[in-house]
Short mmCIF file of C-alpha atoms and ligand atoms in Angstrom, two decimals:
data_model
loop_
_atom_site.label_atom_id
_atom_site.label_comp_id
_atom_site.label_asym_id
_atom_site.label_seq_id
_atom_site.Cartn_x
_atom_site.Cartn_y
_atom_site.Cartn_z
CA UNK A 23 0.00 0.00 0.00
CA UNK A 24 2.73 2.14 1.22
CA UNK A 25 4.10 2.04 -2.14
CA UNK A 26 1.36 2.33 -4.27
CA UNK A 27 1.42 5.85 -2.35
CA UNK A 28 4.66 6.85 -3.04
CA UNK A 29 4.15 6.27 -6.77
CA UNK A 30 0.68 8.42 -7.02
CA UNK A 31 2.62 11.51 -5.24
CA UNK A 32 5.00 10.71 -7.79
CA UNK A 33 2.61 10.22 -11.28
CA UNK A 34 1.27 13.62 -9.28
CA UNK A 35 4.12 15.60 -9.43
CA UNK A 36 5.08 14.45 -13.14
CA UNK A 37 1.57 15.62 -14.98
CA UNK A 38 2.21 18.64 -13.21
CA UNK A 39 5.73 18.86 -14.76
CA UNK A 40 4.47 17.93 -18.26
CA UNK A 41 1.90 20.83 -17.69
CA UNK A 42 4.97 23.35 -16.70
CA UNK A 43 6.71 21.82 -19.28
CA UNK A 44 4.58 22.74 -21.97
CA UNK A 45 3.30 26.06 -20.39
CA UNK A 46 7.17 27.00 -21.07
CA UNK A 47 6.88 25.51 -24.09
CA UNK A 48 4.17 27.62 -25.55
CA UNK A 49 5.99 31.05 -24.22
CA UNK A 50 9.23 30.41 -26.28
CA UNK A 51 11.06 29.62 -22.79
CA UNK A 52 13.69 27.45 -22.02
CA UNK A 53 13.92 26.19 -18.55
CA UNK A 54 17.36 24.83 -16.89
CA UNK A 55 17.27 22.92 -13.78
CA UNK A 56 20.60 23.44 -12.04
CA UNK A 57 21.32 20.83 -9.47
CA UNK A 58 23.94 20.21 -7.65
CA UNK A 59 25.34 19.59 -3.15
CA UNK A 60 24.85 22.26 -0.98
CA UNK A 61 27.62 24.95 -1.70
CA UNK A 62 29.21 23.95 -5.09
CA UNK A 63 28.73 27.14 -6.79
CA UNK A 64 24.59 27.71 -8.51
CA UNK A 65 24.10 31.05 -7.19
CA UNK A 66 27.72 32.51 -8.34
CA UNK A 67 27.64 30.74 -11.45
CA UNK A 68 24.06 32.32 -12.17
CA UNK A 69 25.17 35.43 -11.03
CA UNK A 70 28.26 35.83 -13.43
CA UNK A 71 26.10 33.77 -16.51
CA UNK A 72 22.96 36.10 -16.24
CA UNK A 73 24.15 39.66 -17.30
CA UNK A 74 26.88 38.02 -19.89
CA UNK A 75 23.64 36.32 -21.58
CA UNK A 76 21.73 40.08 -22.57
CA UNK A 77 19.65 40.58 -24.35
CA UNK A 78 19.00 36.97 -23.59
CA UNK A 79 16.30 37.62 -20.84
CA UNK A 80 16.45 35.49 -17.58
CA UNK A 81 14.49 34.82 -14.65
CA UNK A 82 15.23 32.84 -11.82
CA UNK A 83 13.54 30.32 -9.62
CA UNK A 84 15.73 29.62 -6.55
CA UNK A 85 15.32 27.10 -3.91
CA UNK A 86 16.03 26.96 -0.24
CA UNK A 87 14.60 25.49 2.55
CA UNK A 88 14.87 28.94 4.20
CA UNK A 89 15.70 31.95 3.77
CA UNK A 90 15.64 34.51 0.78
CA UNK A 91 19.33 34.94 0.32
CA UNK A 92 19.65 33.76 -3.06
CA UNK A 93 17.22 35.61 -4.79
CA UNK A 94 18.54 38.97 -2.79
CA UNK A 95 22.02 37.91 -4.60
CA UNK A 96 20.34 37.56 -7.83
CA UNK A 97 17.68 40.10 -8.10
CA UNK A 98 19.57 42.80 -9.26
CA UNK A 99 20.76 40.71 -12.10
CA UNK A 100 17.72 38.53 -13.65
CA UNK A 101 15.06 40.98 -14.16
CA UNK A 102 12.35 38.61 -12.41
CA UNK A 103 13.52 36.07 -9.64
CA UNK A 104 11.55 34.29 -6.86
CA UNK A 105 12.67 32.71 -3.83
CA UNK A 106 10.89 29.35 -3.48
CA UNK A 107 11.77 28.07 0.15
CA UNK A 108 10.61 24.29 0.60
CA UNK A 109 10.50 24.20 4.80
CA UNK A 110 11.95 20.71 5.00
CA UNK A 111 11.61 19.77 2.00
CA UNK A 112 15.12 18.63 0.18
CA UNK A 113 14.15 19.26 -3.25
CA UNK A 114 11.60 21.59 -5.72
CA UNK A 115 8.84 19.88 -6.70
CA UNK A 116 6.31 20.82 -9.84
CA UNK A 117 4.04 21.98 -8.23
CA UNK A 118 6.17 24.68 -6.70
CA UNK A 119 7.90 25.03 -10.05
CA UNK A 120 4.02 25.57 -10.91
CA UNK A 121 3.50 28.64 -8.41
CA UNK A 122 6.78 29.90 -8.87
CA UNK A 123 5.45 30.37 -12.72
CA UNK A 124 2.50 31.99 -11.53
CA UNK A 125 4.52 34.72 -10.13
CA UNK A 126 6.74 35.31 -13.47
CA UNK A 127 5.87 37.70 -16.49
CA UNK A 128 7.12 34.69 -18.92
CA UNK A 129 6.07 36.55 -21.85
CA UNK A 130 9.28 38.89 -20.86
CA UNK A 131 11.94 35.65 -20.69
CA UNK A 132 13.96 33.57 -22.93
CA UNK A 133 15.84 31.41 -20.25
CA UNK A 134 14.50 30.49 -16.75
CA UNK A 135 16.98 29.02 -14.62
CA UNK A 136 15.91 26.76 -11.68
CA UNK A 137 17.94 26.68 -8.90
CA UNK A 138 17.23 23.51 -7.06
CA UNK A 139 18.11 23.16 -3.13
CA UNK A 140 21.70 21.90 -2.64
CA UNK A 141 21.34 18.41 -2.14
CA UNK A 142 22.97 15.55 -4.45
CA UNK A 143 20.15 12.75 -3.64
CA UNK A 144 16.89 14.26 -3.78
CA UNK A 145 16.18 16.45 -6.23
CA UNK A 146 17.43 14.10 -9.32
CA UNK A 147 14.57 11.86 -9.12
CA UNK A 148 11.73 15.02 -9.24
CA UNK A 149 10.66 16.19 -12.97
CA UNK A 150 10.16 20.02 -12.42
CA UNK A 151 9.26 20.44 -16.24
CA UNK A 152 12.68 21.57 -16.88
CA UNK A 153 14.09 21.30 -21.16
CA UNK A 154 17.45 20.63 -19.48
CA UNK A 155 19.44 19.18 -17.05
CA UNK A 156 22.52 20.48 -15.27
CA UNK A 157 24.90 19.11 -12.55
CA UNK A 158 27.51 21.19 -11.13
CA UNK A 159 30.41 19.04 -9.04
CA UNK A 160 32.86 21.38 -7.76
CA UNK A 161 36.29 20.37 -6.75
CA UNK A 162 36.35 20.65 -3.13
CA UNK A 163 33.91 18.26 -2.72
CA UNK A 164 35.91 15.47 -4.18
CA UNK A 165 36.91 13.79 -7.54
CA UNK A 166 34.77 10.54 -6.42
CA UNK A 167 31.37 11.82 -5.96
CA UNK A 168 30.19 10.44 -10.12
CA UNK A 169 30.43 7.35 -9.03
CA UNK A 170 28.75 7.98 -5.34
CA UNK A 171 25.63 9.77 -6.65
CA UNK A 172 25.44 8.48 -9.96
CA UNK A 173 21.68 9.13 -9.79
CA UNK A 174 22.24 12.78 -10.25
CA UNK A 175 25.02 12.75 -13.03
CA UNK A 176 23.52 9.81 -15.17
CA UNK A 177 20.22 12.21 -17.05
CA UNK A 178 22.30 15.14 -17.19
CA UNK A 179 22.64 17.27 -20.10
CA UNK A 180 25.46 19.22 -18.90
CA UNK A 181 28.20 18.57 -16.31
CA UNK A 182 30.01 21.72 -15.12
CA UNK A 183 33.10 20.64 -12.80
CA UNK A 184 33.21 24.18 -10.82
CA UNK A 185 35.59 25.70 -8.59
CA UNK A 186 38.66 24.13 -10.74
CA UNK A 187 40.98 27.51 -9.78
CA UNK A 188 41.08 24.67 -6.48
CA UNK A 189 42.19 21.71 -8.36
CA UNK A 190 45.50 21.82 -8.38
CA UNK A 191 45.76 22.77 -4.49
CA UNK A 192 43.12 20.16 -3.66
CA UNK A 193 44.94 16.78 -6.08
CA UNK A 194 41.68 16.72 -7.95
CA UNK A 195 41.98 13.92 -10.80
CA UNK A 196 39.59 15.00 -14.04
CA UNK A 197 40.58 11.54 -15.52
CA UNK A 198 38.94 9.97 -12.44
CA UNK A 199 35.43 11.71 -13.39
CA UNK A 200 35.98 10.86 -16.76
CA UNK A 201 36.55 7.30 -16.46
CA UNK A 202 33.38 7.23 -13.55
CA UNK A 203 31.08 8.84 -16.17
CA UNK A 204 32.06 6.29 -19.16
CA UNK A 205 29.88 4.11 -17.17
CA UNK A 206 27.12 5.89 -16.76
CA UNK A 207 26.34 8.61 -19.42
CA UNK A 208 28.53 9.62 -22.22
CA UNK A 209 26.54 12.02 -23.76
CA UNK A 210 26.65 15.23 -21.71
CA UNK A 211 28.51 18.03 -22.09
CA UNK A 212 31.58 18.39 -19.97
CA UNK A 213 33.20 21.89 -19.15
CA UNK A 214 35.70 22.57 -16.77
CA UNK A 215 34.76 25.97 -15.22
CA UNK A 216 35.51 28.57 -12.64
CA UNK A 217 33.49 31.39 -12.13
CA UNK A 218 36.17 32.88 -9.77
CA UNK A 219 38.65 33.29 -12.97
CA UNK A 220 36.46 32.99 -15.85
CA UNK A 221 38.19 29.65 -16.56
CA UNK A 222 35.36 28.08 -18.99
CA UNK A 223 32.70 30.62 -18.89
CA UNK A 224 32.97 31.07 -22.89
CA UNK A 225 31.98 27.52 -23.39
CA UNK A 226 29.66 27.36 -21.13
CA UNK A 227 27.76 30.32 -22.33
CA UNK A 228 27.86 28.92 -25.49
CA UNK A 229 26.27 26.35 -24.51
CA UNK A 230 23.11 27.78 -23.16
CA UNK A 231 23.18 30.16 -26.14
CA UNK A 232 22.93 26.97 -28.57
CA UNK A 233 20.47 25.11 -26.38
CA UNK A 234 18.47 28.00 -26.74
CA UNK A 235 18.56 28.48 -29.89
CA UNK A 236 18.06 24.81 -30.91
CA UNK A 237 15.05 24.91 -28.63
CA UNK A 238 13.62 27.59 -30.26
CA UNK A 239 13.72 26.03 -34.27
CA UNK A 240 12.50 22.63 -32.49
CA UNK A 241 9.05 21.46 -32.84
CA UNK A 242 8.60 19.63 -29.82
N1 LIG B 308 37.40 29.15 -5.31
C1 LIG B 308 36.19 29.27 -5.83
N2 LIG B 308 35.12 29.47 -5.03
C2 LIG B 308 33.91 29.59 -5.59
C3 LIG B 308 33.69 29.48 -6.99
N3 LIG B 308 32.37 29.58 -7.25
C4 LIG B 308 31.78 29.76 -6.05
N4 LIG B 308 32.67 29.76 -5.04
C5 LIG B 308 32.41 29.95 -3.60
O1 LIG B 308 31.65 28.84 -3.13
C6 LIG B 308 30.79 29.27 -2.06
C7 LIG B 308 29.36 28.79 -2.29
O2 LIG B 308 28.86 29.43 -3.47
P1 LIG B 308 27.31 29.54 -3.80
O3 LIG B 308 27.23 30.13 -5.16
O4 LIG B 308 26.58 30.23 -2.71
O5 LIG B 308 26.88 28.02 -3.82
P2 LIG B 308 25.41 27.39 -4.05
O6 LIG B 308 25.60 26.12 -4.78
O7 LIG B 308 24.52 28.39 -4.66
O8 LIG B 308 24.97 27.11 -2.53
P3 LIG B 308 23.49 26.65 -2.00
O9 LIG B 308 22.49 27.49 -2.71
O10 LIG B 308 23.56 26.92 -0.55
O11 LIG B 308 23.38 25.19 -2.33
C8 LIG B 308 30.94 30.78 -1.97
O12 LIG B 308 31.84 31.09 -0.93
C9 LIG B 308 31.54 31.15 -3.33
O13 LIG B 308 32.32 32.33 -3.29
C10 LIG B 308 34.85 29.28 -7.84
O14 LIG B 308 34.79 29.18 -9.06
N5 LIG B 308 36.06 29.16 -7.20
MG1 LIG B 309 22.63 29.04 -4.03
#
């Protein structure tokens, strides 16, 4: 019983996400769920990607459990951001995703960014409605964690290995990520990055200029 439960909040959650999906859909917006542990890097990445993507137009849905911290760092930057904060909760959920919607102008965005709470578990198994999915893994918190929490890396789009102006200092092994994710998905993006130097920023903003533009010629 207990799990026929679990999978209703589940099947729930996911028509919701189709619905968000395809609300975003219909206003020409392409959403990016950013994921990654507590601490890796989301907000500074946002706030350094955000103004160097004009006159792309973004807005920002950030989650916390508390607070409103994030969206104070951001809201001079994205034009429309909203603090979700999820109490307990250790991930967004569609529904939220849902309200958070409710409180943007979409017509006025090209790229909504989604800012999931920092946790490396939770949030990988929730459909927000998102068009993409990226994982940040920054260097200080260790060259083994692909193979730990494969759940988050394996339906990721993009894999952003942050905070590498630490790498040398910390002994962190690339090739040990590499071989980790030849197991498990071979088809995302990889870019080494750090937001402190700039280190990687050009592909990376290529990359959500591309996605965006792709998304826009596609049908679907
Ligand atoms: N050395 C270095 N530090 C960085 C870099 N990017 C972010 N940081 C630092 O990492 C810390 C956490 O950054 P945040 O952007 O708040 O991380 P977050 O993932 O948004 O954190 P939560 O929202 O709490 O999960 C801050 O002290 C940043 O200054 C980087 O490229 N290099
Ligand atoms: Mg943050």
């Amino acid at each position: 019983m207990k799990i026929k439960v679990v999978e209703s909040v589940m099947k729930a959650n996911d028509a919701v996400a189709e619905a968000n999906r395809r609300r975003m859909r219909a206003a020409g917006v392409l959403a990016v769920n950013i994921m990654s542990a507590p601490g890796s890097g989301k907000t500074t990445l946002l706030e350094k990607t955000i103004p160097a993507l004009a006159p792309l137009r973004s807005a920002v849905l950030v989650g916390d459990l508390q607070t409103s911290r994030d969206a104070e760092r951001l809201g001079g930057l994205a034009a429309q951001t909203t603090q979700i904060n999820t109490g307990r909760g250790c991930h967004l959920s569609a529904p939220q995703v849902a309200a958070g919607l409710d409180s943007l102008d979409l017509g006025q965005v090209d790229l909504l960014f989604i800012e999931n709470v920092g946790n490396m578990v939770c949030p990988a198994a929730v459909d927000l409605g998102e068009h993409r999915r990226v994982v940040l893994l920054s260097v200080p918190e260790g060259d083994d964690k692909v193979a730990k929490y494969p759940t988050l890396f394996q339906p990721a789009d993009a894999i952003l290995l942050t905070k590498m102006d630490l790498a040398e200092l910390l002994g962190f092994d690339r090739r040990r990520i590499d071989d980790d994710l030849a197991a498990i998905n071979t088809s995302a993006v990889r870019i080494e990055l750090s937001p402190r130097t700039g280190l990687g920023m050009d592909l990376w903003l290529q990359w959500l200029r591309q996605e965006h533009s792709r998304y826009g010629t596609a049908a679907g």
